[in-house]
CSV table of C-alpha atoms in Angstrom, one decimal:
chain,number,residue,atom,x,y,z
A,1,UNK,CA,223.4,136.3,249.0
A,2,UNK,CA,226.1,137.7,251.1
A,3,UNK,CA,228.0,138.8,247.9
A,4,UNK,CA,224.8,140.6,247.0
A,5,UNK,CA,224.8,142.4,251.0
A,6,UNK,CA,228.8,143.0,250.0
A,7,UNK,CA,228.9,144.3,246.8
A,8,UNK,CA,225.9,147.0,248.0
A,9,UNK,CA,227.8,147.5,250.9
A,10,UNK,CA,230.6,148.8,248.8
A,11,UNK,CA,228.3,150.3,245.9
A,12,UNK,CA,227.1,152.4,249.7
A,13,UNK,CA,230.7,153.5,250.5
A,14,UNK,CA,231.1,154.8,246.6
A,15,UNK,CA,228.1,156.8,246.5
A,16,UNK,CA,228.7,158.4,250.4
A,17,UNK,CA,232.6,159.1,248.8
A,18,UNK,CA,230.9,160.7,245.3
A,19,UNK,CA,227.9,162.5,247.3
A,20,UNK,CA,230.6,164.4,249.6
A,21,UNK,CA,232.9,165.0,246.8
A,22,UNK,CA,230.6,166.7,243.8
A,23,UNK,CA,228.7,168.2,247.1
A,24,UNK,CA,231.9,170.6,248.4
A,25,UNK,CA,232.9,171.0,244.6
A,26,UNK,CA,229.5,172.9,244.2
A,27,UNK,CA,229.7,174.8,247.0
A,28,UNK,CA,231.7,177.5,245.2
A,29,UNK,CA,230.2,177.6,241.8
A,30,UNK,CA,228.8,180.7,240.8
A,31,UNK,CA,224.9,181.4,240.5
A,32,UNK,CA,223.1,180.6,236.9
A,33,UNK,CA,222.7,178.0,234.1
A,34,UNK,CA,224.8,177.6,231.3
A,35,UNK,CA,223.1,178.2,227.5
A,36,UNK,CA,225.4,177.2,224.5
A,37,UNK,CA,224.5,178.8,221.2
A,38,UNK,CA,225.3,178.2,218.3
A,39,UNK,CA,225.9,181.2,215.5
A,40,UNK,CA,227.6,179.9,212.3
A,41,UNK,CA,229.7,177.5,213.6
A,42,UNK,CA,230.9,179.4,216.4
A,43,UNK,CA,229.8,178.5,220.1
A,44,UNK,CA,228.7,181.5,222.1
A,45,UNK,CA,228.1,181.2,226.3
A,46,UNK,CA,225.3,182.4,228.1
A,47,UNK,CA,224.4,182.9,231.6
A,48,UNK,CA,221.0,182.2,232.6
A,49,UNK,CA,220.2,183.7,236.0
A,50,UNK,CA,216.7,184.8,235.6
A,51,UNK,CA,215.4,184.7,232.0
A,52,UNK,CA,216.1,181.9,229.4
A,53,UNK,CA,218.2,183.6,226.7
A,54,UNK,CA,220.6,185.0,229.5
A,55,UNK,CA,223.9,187.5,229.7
A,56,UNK,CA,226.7,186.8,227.0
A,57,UNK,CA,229.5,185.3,228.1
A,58,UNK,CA,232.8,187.0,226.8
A,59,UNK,CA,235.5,184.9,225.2
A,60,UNK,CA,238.2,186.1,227.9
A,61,UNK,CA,236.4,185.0,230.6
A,62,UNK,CA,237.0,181.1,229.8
A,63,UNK,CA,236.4,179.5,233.6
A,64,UNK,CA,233.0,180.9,234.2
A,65,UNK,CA,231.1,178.3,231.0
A,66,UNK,CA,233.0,175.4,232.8
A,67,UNK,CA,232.1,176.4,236.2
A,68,UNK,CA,228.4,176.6,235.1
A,69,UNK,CA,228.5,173.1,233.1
A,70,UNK,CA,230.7,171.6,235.7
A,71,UNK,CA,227.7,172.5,237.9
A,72,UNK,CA,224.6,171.7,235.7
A,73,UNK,CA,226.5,168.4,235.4
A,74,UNK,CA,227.4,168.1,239.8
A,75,UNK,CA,223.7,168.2,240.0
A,76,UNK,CA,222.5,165.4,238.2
A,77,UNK,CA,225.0,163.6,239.6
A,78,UNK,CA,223.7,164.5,243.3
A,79,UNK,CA,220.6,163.4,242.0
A,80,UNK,CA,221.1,159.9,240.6
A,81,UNK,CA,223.5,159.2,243.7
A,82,UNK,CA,221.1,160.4,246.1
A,83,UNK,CA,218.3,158.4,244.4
A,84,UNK,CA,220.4,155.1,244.1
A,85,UNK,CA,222.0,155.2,247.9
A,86,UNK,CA,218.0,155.6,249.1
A,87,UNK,CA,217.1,152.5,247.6
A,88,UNK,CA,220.4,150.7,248.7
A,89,UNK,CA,219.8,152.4,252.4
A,90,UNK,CA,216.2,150.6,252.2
A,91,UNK,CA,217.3,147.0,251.3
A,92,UNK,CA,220.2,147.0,253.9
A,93,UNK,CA,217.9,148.1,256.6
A,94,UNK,CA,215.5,145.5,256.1
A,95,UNK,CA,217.8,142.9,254.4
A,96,UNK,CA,218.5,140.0,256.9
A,97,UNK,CA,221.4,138.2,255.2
A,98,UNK,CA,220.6,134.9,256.7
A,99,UNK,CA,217.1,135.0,257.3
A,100,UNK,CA,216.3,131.5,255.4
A,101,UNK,CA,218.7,129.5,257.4
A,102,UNK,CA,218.2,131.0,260.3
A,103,UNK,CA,214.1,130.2,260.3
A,104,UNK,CA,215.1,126.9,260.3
A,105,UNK,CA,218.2,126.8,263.1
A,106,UNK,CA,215.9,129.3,265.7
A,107,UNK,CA,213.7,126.3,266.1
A,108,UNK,CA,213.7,124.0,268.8
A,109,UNK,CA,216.1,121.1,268.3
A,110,UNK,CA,213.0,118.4,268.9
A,111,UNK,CA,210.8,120.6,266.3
A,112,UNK,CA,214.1,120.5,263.4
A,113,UNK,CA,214.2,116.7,263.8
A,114,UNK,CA,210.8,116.4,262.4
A,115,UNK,CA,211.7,119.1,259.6
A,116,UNK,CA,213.4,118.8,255.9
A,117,UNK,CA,215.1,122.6,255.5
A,118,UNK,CA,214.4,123.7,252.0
A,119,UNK,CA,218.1,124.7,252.0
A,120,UNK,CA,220.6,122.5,253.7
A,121,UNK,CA,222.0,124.7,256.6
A,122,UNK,CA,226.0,125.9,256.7
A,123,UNK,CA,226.3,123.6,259.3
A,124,UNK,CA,225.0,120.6,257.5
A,125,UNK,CA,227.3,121.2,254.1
A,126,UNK,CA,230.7,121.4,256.5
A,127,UNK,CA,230.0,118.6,258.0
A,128,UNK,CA,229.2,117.0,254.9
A,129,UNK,CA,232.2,118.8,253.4
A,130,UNK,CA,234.8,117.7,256.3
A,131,UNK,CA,233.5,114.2,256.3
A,132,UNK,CA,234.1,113.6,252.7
A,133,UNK,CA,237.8,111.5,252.7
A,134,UNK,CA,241.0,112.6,250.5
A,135,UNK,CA,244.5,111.5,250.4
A,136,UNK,CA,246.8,114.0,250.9
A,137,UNK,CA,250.5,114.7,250.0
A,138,UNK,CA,253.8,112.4,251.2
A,139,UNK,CA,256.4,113.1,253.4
A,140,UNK,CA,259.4,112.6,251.9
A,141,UNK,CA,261.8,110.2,254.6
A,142,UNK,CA,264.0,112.1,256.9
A,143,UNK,CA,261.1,114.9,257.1
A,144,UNK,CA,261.2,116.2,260.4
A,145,UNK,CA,258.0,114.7,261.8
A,146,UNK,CA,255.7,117.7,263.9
A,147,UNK,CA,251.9,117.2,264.9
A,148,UNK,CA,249.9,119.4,265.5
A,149,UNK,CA,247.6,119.5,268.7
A,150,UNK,CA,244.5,117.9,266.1
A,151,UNK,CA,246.9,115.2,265.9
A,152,UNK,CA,248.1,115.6,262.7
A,153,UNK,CA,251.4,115.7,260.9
A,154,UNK,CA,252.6,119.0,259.2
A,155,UNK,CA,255.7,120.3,257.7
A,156,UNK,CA,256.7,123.1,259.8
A,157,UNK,CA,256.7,125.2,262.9
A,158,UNK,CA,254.2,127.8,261.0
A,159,UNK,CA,252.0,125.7,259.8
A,160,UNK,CA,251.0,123.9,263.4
A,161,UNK,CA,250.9,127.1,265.1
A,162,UNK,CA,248.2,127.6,262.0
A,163,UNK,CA,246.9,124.2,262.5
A,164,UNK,CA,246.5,124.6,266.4
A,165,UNK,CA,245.0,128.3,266.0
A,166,UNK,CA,242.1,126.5,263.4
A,167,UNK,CA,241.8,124.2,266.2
A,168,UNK,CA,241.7,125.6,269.5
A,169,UNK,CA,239.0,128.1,267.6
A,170,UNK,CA,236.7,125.5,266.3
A,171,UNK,CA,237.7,126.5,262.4
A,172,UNK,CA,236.9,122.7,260.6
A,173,UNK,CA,239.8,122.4,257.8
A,174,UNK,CA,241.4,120.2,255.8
A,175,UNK,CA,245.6,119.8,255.6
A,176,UNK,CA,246.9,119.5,252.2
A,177,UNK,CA,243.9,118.7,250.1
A,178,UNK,CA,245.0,118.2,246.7
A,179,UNK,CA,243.2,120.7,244.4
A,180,UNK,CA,244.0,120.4,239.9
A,181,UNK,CA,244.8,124.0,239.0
A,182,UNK,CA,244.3,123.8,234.9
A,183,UNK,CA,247.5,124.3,233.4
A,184,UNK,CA,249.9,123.7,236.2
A,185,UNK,CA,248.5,120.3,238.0
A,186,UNK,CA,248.0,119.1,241.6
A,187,UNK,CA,248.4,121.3,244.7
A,188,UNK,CA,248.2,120.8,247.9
A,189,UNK,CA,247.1,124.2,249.3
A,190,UNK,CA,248.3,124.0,253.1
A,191,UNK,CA,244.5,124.6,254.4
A,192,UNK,CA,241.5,124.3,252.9
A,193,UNK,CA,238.6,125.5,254.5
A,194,UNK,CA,234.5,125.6,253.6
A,195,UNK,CA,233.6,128.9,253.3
A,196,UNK,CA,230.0,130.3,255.4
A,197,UNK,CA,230.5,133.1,253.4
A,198,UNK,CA,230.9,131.7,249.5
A,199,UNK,CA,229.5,128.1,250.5
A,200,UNK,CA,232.6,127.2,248.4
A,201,UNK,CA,236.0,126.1,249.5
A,202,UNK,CA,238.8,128.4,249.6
A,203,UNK,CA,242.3,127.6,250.7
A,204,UNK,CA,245.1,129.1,252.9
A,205,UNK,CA,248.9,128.9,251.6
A,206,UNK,CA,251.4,130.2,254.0
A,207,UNK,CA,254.7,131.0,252.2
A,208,UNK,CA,257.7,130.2,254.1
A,209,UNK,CA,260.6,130.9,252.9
A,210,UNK,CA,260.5,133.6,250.9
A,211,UNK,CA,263.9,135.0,251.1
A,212,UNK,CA,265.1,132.1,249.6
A,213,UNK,CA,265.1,133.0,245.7
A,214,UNK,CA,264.4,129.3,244.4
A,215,UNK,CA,261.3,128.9,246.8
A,216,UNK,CA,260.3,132.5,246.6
A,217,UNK,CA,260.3,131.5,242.2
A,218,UNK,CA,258.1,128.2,242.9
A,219,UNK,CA,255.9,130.0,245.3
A,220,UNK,CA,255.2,133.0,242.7
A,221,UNK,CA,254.6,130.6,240.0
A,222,UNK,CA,252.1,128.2,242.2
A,223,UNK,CA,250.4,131.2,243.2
A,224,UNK,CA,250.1,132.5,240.1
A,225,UNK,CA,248.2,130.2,238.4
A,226,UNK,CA,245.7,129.8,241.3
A,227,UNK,CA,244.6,133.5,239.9
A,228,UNK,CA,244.8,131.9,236.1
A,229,UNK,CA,242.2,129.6,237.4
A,230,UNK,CA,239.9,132.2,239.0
A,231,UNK,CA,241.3,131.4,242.5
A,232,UNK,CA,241.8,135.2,243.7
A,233,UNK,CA,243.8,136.5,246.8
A,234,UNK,CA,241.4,138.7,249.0
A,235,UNK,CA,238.1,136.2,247.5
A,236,UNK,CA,239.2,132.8,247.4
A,237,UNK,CA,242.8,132.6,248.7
A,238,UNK,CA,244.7,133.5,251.9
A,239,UNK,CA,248.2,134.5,252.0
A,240,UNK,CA,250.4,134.6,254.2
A,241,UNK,CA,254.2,134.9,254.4
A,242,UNK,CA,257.5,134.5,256.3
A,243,UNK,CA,261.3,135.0,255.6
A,244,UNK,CA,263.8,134.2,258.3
A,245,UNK,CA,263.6,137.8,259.8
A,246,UNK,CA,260.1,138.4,259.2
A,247,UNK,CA,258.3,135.5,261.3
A,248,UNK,CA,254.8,134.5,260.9
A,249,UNK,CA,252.7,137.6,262.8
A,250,UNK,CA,249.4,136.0,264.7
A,251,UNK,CA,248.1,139.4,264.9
A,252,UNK,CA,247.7,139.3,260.7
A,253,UNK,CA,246.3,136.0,261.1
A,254,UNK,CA,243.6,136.5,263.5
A,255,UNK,CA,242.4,139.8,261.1
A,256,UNK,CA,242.7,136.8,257.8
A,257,UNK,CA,240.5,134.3,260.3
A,258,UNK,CA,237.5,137.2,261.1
A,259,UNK,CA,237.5,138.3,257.9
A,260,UNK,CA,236.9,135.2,255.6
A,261,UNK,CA,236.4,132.4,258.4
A,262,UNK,CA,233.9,133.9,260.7
């Protein structure tokens, strides 16, 4: 359900942007109704300000008919939009995203022993997520051997102070866990993490090198065909990315973490 709360979220946003816009662009329209006639095949403007047939509009004065449609048609707009953001206003206010889970964890830890959740809880598919074994990628001999402070091996400086910032913040993930994109085969994304927000993994690649035009190529082409399969930056992919000048920034990747890890 949170991608419902999200996309109505943003559906709130568009109607606030168009309310504010077609509101100031009828604030100088001129009074009346537009009336189109037609007299044998020619279209005649009228100006309705009291009566229904209304004042002729003469041919030279071409901005006043689209001044009066523009603002026949500003108005239903106001209308619908205002109509559709009161309903969305309504749900958000008494939409609790994670009401169902949360009846269950707001319990007393004695009273959820005795209990089978109709849903299994976040908490329960990580677990069951993290616990689930894989074999991830070789190092090649002569690799330069790092670990991380979870104890694990990784291939570069970036990627433990990633590791270490997933750990010291409680963030369960996986190191290289391969993943079959269609068309391309086997990757190992550098993190892979179980989303609270898509109950669905998505994966962290941090790019390197990229001022190096061979790995900058492989990186583009890897990355890609993680969109050819449906894998998206911004919904199911993190990006980051690093040349010799430009170092990983920690700043951009505790705004990535609170966005899609929290």
């Amino acid at each position: 359900m949170y991608r419902l709360k999200e996309m109505l979220l943003q559906e709130q946003k568009h109607l606030e942007a168009i309310l504010a816009k077609t509101s100031n662009n009828n604030s100088s329209t001129p009074e009346g109704r537009l009336r189109i006639s037609m007299n044998h095949g020619n279209v005649r403007y009228y100006n309705c300000t009291n009566g229904r047939d209304g004042d002729y509009i003469p041919k030279e004065n071409e901005l006043l008919p689209r001044q009066l449609a523009q603002k026949t048609y500003n108005d239903s707009i106001l209308k619908a939009a205002e109509a559709h953001k009161k309903l969305i206003d309504g749900f958000l206010k008494d939409y609790k995203e994670n009401e169902i889970e949360e009846l269950f964890t707001s319990l007393h830890p004695e009273r959820q022993k005795l209990i089978t959740p109709v849903e299994p809880t976040y908490a329960q598919l990580e677990q069951k997520w993290y616990s689930e074994p894989y074999i991830g990628k070789e190092f090649n001999e002569g690799t330069p051997v790092i670990i991380s402070e979870k104890g694990e091996r990784v291939r570069s400086k970036s990627e433990k102070i990633l590791a270490d910032y997933f750990y010291r913040n409680n963030i369960l993930y996986k190191y290289e866990k391969p993943l079959t994109l269609a068309g391309y085969g086997t990757v190992y994304p550098d993190f892979t993490f179980f989303s609270k927000k898509l109950k669905k993994e998505i994966y962290w690649e941090h790019e390197g090198m990229m001022d190096n035009p061979e790995y900058a190529t492989a990186a583009i082409k890897k990355l890609n065909n993680y969109q050819m399969n449906g894998i998206l930056p911004g919904e199911r992919l993190i990006l980051t990315f690093e040349t010799e000048k430009d170092v990983l920034n920690t700043k951009i990747v505790t705004n990535l973490v609170n966005k899609y890890l929290r």
